[in-house]
Amino acid sequence: MEKKKTENLNLKQYGMIFAMLLIYIIFYILTGRTNATPMNMNNLIMQNSYVVILATGMLLCVLTGNVDLGVGSYVALCGAVAGKLIVEMNLGIIPAFIVTIIVGIIFGAFNGFFIAYLHIPPFVVTLGGMLIGRGLTYTLLESKTVGPLPDAFVKIGAGFFVSKKVAFGDGTIDLITIFVAIVVSILIVLAEVKNMKTRQKYQFATIPTWQTAIKLVATLGIIWFLFYKIARYNGIPIILIIMTVIVGIYHFITSKTVAGRQVYALGGNEKAARLSGINTKKVYFWVYTNMGFLAAIAGIVLSARNASATPKAGDGFELDAIAACYIGGAAASGGVGTIMGAVIGAFVMGILNNGMFLVGLSTDFQKVVKGLVLLGAVTLDILSSKKKN
Amino acid sequence: MSDYILEMNHIVKEFSGVRALNDVNLKVKRGEIHALCGENGAGKSTLMNVLSGVYPHGTYSGDIVYDGEIVQNRNIKDSEKKGIVIIHQELALSPYLSIAENVFMGNEQLQAKGIIDWTKTKNRAQEMLEKVGLYNENLDDPINSLGVGKQQLIEIAKALAKKVNLLILDEPTAALNDEESAQLLEIMLKLKKQGITSIIISHKLNEISYVADAITVIRDGQTIETLTKGKDDFSEDRIIKGMVGRELTNRYPERTDCKIGDTVMEVKNWNVYHPEDPKRQVLKDVNIKVRAGEVVGLAGLMGAGRTEFAMSIFGQEYGQNISGEILMHGKPVKIKSVKDAIDNKIAYTSEDRKNYGLVLFNDIKWNMSLAALRKFFSKNGIVNANDEILAAEKYKKRINIKSNSINQEVGSLSGGNQQKVILAKWMLTEPDVLILDEPTRGIDVGAKYEIYCAINDLAKSGKAIIVISSEMPEIIGTCDRTYVLNEGEIAGELPKEDLSQEKIMKCIMQHNNRKGE
């Protein structure tokens, strides 16, 4: 009876991380290490932050078995609203942000209402939203770029957290970044220990120690590599903090809350979800409203990084976000996928883009490669799960 | 040529080790209407699927002799070429296509390869429609503008358009009202005069006695007898005897020292209309009550409205214009959503566990906790994963779910174990009333026994239980009291002492006759 139960780590969960590392290493070789320079690592984070933020919201839509085609437009519209308010109406940054976020939420709720309560297919509703959002952006900006945005605003997208740089090697290193890296490492180890203790306390199956150790070493390795690189550059980008907080919150919501569970249940089997007491309309409504909220954040971040609001901003972001979810293992039919998967999916695409740019591949051909990677990742995922059954 | 158009000899068909058909013989004479009778699950539809090639040659054993030749159908197209056409219970019509298009669906009238000849299509469609007694229909109307009765006739017209020699009708009148049914039966007799042989599967025995020339009774996958008109007794009582004459030895565990307490749930004057057709009343003035510790059966034929009744109580998941009252422990309650129903301690397990009960690619514990998540496995909206695991382990042991662990995908479990997961899921909501809709459909005898044991345990712990089942022996074996539902009305209430399959069937027939008058 008191036999010790053990179970192995689910390797499939980590397949995409391996793929991401593999792609990184390939480009590391192809670019002769340029993709590992501190500046490039910093660029990787900054360039992909909006897609990561959008992918977290998009994942919820994908979990319901649908997508939101309008996010690129909402990003542009929200950026335009923020730029207009600050540059032309001289509103303070905080009030301008609040208005922008409200605009995003209203747009999302508008979609959510049609989808949840009028049963219009999300594809149609958000295709409409895509056109409406883009049209409103052009109208609002009169097809012109609004800028430049004040420095305090730009800092959100392109600035850095406080730093304390000291000379190191042939450059400098930021001690604050190193300190944060230490704190993060300790937290990760503590969380793992706590997890092991709970498993023992409740006599749940435990994961063999060596597997846990490998996982820990790998996680810490990636974190230290990243933090070391950005410490060698300018320290922690503000945008990394925003991104981490958002990813953390949504990871928590999807994995630990009733609300998150309801989204999975709805996507997995809507009829069964209804008969389990889940208000599926409410779930649809909030998923799409939330997408509007996150698009507003991404819009603010993007315009901050560009130091201006342009009508063409965010063009094609919806497809990047959707691709990130699918590459990260989400199922197009709904009910399967994780926030972490979507984040990794976003970085797989980011590393690809970045690497191809450094290698000097034309942007035209980059699209072909991205398309093939998306197709390949999803095909592999579906074939491997078919084999299992 | 022999006298028989069809002979099926010693047909055996297995599904993963379970014999659905065990040495079935069926002989159909040329030009007759042959009825196939048996309970749900007796094997009637399986037999017809073997005949029509849904189950291709090689997946069953035995011979099919059709028109003097041994046939080996590989698919439906093969059998249709020979003039065997089956009309399934679920209509195979495309709702937005026109009547004419539907009549020739899959059998399009062509002028050249791949190009439809519309003149021919319409002329011939008109001809076919007249054969089934439809004279005044606009051929361009979409099929969904017609009622179910007419759609069923269109299905027959569609079959006739295919040069049919043997027409198989699976429960053709199940969804029809009396008038429509009568019309359909007249059409069958008319087709008989034109030399078309038919096989009809039906639960409505009065219709069968009226229309059939011979009746073959199937029970538990075996042919019991064939009755011939003019030679044998064709009364409903006689047919029922053949259908249900089964011995019951210990298939149902005994329920001991189970005290029946006060009324837990009472439903009064329950009226429900069809969700898409506000004029069609599905349930009429239904009144039932269940007491603590009592297992109440809801018997009836397919389409009697049992599931509709359960789902309309369970948070109005079925129907519209619902009126009536639900009392829990004597107090009226308002139940407008499934959440209300759960909060009022009502649980319902669906007859269709894969589509309405489980998220198949998620694991056992995830599925188990789903309905009770908000109430018992979370605090401030945050899931307590540890409690969840503990509960899942406990229930896995308690109702003996056979799986590697609680992390196994439910889609990979057997039907019986899936059903147990659903049962556990609803036990976790701590209900006072459990409505179990076909709790043992499609699962093996051993797992059935365990489900019955679980039902007994629940009753013993003071829960009120409603069992909906099409298998009459199951109702008789498990229930303390039974309501017989027929065409949306309570046809009768039978106490345990007075419960037998004959009584239930009689109850239904008498109700039908009363309505017919």
XYZ file of C-alpha atoms in Angstrom, chain A:
389
model
C 0.000 0.000 0.000
C 2.689 2.450 1.008
C 4.506 1.933 -2.236
C 6.280 5.049 -3.380
C 4.587 6.417 -6.422
C 6.599 8.192 -9.052
C 5.766 9.657 -12.418
C 7.936 11.049 -15.176
C 7.953 14.602 -16.399
C 5.768 15.080 -19.425
C 8.441 15.594 -22.067
C 6.034 16.786 -24.735
C 5.495 19.901 -22.665
C 9.121 20.826 -23.185
C 9.382 19.914 -26.851
C 8.885 23.481 -27.994
C 11.572 24.774 -25.626
C 14.034 22.346 -27.211
C 12.925 23.545 -30.628
C 13.402 27.171 -29.589
C 16.879 26.472 -28.264
C 17.735 24.504 -31.382
C 16.697 27.355 -33.659
C 18.675 29.760 -31.504
C 21.763 27.597 -31.682
C 21.446 27.171 -35.450
C 21.406 30.927 -35.911
C 24.168 31.299 -33.344
C 26.314 29.280 -35.719
C 24.981 30.835 -38.922
C 25.423 34.422 -37.717
C 28.822 33.766 -36.166
C 27.550 34.527 -32.671
C 26.037 37.917 -33.512
C 22.617 36.779 -32.341
C 24.052 36.341 -28.847
C 25.464 39.841 -28.429
C 24.023 41.758 -25.460
C 22.469 44.302 -27.806
C 20.792 41.662 -29.915
C 19.409 39.846 -26.890
C 17.967 43.140 -25.731
C 16.454 43.686 -29.180
C 14.928 40.207 -29.140
C 13.029 41.078 -25.989
C 11.963 44.527 -27.095
C 10.909 43.525 -30.593
C 8.798 40.612 -29.461
C 7.170 42.067 -26.392
C 3.967 43.153 -28.162
C 3.521 39.802 -29.817
C 4.008 38.095 -26.455
C 1.420 40.357 -24.811
C -1.026 39.792 -27.660
C -0.358 36.047 -27.696
C -1.381 35.737 -24.030
C -4.766 37.246 -24.880
C -5.001 35.383 -28.148
C -4.395 32.097 -26.382
C -7.669 32.517 -24.500
C -9.480 33.039 -27.815
C -7.710 30.016 -29.286
C -8.677 27.964 -26.208
C -12.333 28.617 -27.003
C -11.634 27.227 -30.475
C -11.605 30.613 -32.209
C -9.303 33.516 -32.994
C -9.426 37.300 -32.906
C -8.461 38.701 -36.285
C -8.756 42.298 -35.204
C -5.930 42.669 -32.685
C -3.526 44.385 -35.085
C -6.140 47.056 -35.711
C -6.957 47.507 -32.033
C -3.252 47.961 -31.323
C -3.094 50.717 -33.944
C -6.292 52.359 -32.736
C -5.203 52.353 -29.102
C -1.764 53.686 -30.036
C -3.464 56.434 -32.031
C -5.765 57.346 -29.155
C -2.835 57.565 -26.748
C -0.731 59.604 -29.184
C -3.568 61.979 -30.029
C -4.431 62.577 -26.367
C -0.860 63.255 -25.325
C 0.564 65.120 -28.292
C -2.435 67.118 -29.480
C -4.606 67.416 -26.410
C -1.750 67.681 -23.916
C -3.331 65.185 -21.555
C -1.112 63.709 -18.831
C 0.372 60.293 -19.459
C -1.591 58.469 -16.747
C -5.035 59.847 -17.740
C -4.170 59.159 -21.379
C -3.338 55.548 -20.551
C -6.574 55.097 -18.667
C -8.624 56.456 -21.588
C -6.678 54.275 -24.040
C -7.248 51.148 -22.001
C -10.951 51.955 -21.695
C -11.126 52.337 -25.481
C -9.512 48.912 -25.878
C -11.886 47.323 -23.395
C -14.921 48.888 -25.096
C -13.764 47.564 -28.441
C -13.246 44.093 -26.978
C -16.617 44.165 -25.234
C -18.245 45.207 -28.494
C -16.848 42.073 -30.146
C -17.645 39.972 -27.096
C -21.268 41.092 -27.127
C -21.808 40.040 -30.733
C -20.018 36.738 -30.208
C -21.485 35.731 -26.859
C -25.008 37.065 -26.921
C -25.891 37.244 -30.602
C -24.000 34.082 -31.571
C -22.215 35.668 -34.518
C -19.164 33.559 -35.428
C -16.006 35.118 -33.916
C -14.254 34.927 -37.261
C -16.832 37.248 -38.807
C -17.125 39.583 -35.830
C -13.393 40.091 -35.501
C -12.906 40.403 -39.251
C -15.377 43.264 -38.982
C -13.454 44.562 -35.968
C -10.242 44.454 -37.985
C -11.700 46.725 -40.669
C -13.503 49.012 -38.236
C -10.414 49.415 -36.044
C -8.093 50.133 -38.942
C -10.558 52.543 -40.509
C -11.034 54.412 -37.250
C -7.269 54.661 -36.820
C -6.770 56.234 -40.245
C -9.692 58.592 -39.603
C -8.440 59.602 -36.183
C -4.874 60.190 -37.362
C -5.994 61.679 -40.690
C -3.613 59.159 -42.254
C -0.664 60.946 -40.676
C 1.887 59.931 -38.089
C 1.474 61.667 -34.731
C 4.620 62.360 -32.793
C 7.066 62.723 -31.318
C 5.813 61.369 -28.011
C 7.321 62.744 -24.801
C 10.321 60.983 -23.267
C 8.413 59.768 -20.231
C 6.102 57.938 -22.598
C 8.844 56.554 -24.796
C 10.565 55.099 -21.749
C 7.801 52.497 -21.408
C 8.705 50.997 -24.730
C 12.383 51.728 -25.036
C 13.613 52.577 -21.546
C 15.378 50.654 -18.829
C 14.861 49.976 -15.156
C 17.247 51.689 -12.714
C 20.731 50.320 -13.086
C 24.060 50.386 -11.333
C 26.726 49.728 -13.900
C 30.278 48.778 -13.105
C 33.151 48.070 -15.417
C 33.362 44.425 -16.448
C 35.485 42.804 -19.144
C 35.501 45.006 -22.202
C 32.353 46.884 -21.107
C 30.051 47.233 -18.147
C 27.721 45.034 -16.158
C 24.579 46.081 -14.314
C 24.540 44.901 -10.708
C 20.788 45.427 -10.293
C 20.113 42.993 -13.120
C 22.393 40.442 -11.510
C 20.646 40.978 -8.180
C 17.241 40.423 -9.791
C 18.573 37.292 -11.465
C 19.650 35.959 -8.067
C 16.250 36.710 -6.525
C 14.437 35.056 -9.434
C 16.668 31.985 -9.168
C 15.994 31.650 -5.443
C 12.240 31.978 -6.014
C 12.294 29.284 -8.681
C 14.201 26.872 -6.453
C 11.908 27.592 -3.501
C 8.807 26.999 -5.638
C 10.189 23.652 -6.760
C 10.974 22.629 -3.194
C 7.496 23.614 -2.059
C 5.982 21.645 -4.900
C 7.985 18.561 -3.873
C 6.956 18.949 -0.241
C 3.255 19.150 -1.150
C 3.556 16.049 -3.235
C 5.132 14.216 -0.316
C 2.660 15.557 2.217
C -0.353 14.415 0.206
C 1.454 11.262 -0.934
C 1.013 12.202 -4.554
C 3.216 10.615 -7.148
C 6.633 12.266 -7.058
C 8.880 13.107 -9.966
C 12.331 11.465 -9.820
C 14.866 13.854 -8.326
C 17.275 13.682 -11.255
C 14.526 14.799 -13.634
C 13.630 17.704 -11.384
C 17.310 18.601 -11.170
C 17.735 18.645 -14.950
C 14.646 20.785 -15.310
C 15.914 23.225 -12.693
C 19.383 23.467 -14.187
C 17.952 24.068 -17.656
C 15.531 26.740 -16.452
C 18.194 28.524 -14.443
C 20.615 28.230 -17.345
C 18.251 30.021 -19.724
C 17.444 32.695 -17.151
C 21.096 33.402 -16.330
C 22.096 33.507 -19.967
C 19.390 36.075 -20.649
C 20.044 38.180 -17.563
C 23.791 38.107 -18.070
C 23.369 39.398 -21.609
C 21.016 42.233 -20.701
C 23.200 43.120 -17.707
C 26.060 43.563 -20.142
C 23.876 45.928 -22.168
C 21.702 48.511 -20.431
C 19.998 46.541 -17.685
C 16.398 45.405 -17.451
C 14.100 46.888 -20.111
C 10.863 48.304 -18.635
C 9.018 46.337 -21.243
C 10.428 43.071 -19.906
C 8.866 43.866 -16.552
C 5.480 44.654 -18.118
C 5.645 41.514 -20.197
C 6.647 39.305 -17.256
C 3.853 40.651 -15.065
C 1.242 40.083 -17.783
C 2.487 36.603 -18.621
C 2.627 35.750 -14.906
C -0.927 36.925 -14.271
C -2.376 35.082 -17.237
C -0.388 31.952 -16.510
C -1.887 32.023 -13.048
C -5.417 32.641 -14.347
C -5.311 29.834 -16.869
C -3.667 27.265 -14.647
C -4.973 27.985 -11.176
C -8.347 29.677 -11.286
C -11.914 28.577 -11.835
C -12.268 31.182 -14.575
C -9.324 29.692 -16.438
C -10.669 26.181 -16.059
C -13.965 27.349 -17.536
C -12.238 28.610 -20.666
C -10.591 25.215 -21.173
C -13.863 23.400 -20.512
C -15.720 25.563 -23.003
C -13.122 24.929 -25.671
C -12.877 21.230 -24.932
C -16.579 20.489 -25.126
C -19.020 23.376 -25.059
C -22.078 21.197 -24.477
C -20.479 19.376 -21.555
C -19.324 22.713 -20.147
C -22.852 24.077 -20.254
C -24.207 20.990 -18.546
C -21.550 21.408 -15.865
C -22.993 24.758 -14.904
C -20.617 26.999 -16.822
C -22.117 30.164 -18.240
C -20.540 29.842 -21.670
C -21.822 33.199 -22.890
C -20.099 34.964 -20.056
C -16.865 33.135 -20.816
C -16.959 34.173 -24.483
C -17.738 37.751 -23.555
C -14.853 38.115 -21.143
C -12.334 36.357 -23.356
C -12.908 38.861 -26.149
C -13.200 41.843 -23.814
C -9.874 40.840 -22.341
C -8.355 40.687 -25.812
C -9.309 44.341 -26.259
C -7.662 45.196 -22.947
C -4.378 43.505 -23.833
C -4.426 45.034 -27.310
C -4.611 48.457 -25.625
C -1.538 47.644 -23.537
C 0.298 46.410 -26.624
C -0.774 49.566 -28.462
C 0.680 51.777 -25.749
C 3.921 49.802 -25.670
C 4.288 49.815 -29.439
C 3.697 53.547 -29.851
C 6.098 54.174 -26.967
C 8.810 52.165 -28.667
C 8.222 53.947 -31.987
C 7.924 57.295 -30.171
C 4.937 57.963 -32.408
C 1.508 56.703 -33.430
C 1.154 55.659 -37.047
C -1.932 54.403 -38.873
C -0.083 51.342 -40.165
C 1.037 50.222 -36.712
C 0.403 46.633 -35.704
C -0.264 45.471 -39.223
C -0.279 41.659 -39.243
C 0.187 41.322 -35.481
C -2.958 39.219 -35.224
C -1.388 36.572 -37.427
C 1.841 36.565 -35.424
C -0.125 36.155 -32.200
C -2.255 33.357 -33.630
C 0.815 31.606 -35.038
C 2.551 31.907 -31.651
C -0.352 30.079 -29.978
C -0.387 27.267 -32.526
C 3.381 26.856 -32.534
C 3.195 26.750 -28.757
C 1.007 23.661 -28.894
C -2.497 25.118 -28.753
C -5.138 23.170 -30.671
C -7.098 24.963 -33.366
C -10.208 23.137 -32.237
C -9.868 24.569 -28.745
C -9.390 23.329 -25.207
C -5.658 22.696 -25.444
C -2.801 25.149 -24.990
C -0.846 27.041 -22.354
C 0.266 30.615 -21.825
C 3.870 29.454 -21.525
C 3.495 27.608 -24.822
C 2.212 30.758 -26.509
C 5.105 32.800 -25.080
C 7.599 30.260 -26.358
C 5.803 30.169 -29.689
C 6.158 33.945 -29.891
C 9.889 33.705 -29.168
C 10.382 30.893 -31.681
C 9.056 33.255 -34.321
C 10.999 36.153 -32.858
C 14.284 34.266 -32.903
C 13.591 33.151 -36.449
C 12.851 36.699 -37.604
C 15.850 38.070 -35.835
C 18.189 35.349 -37.055
C 17.059 35.606 -40.659
C 17.486 39.355 -40.518
C 21.032 38.997 -39.203
C 21.862 36.392 -41.827
C 20.636 38.854 -44.414
C 17.718 36.891 -45.785
C 15.272 39.109 -47.644
C 12.094 39.996 -45.744
C 10.092 38.514 -48.595
C 11.635 35.134 -48.082
C 11.428 35.410 -44.276
C 7.662 35.084 -44.602
C 8.064 31.802 -46.463
C 10.227 30.381 -43.681
C 7.813 31.567 -40.980
C 4.924 29.980 -42.827
C 6.774 26.692 -43.158
C 7.720 26.690 -39.478
C 4.105 27.263 -38.459
C 2.900 24.500 -40.736
C 5.655 22.147 -39.619
C 5.121 22.751 -35.902
C 1.393 22.152 -36.064
C 1.729 19.128 -38.350
C 4.257 17.588 -35.989
C 2.002 18.265 -33.014
C -1.036 16.689 -34.632
C 0.823 13.687 -36.011
C 2.489 12.929 -32.693
C -0.782 13.073 -30.769
C -2.430 10.867 -33.388
C 0.296 8.298 -32.962
C -0.265 8.258 -29.245
C -3.884 7.256 -29.651
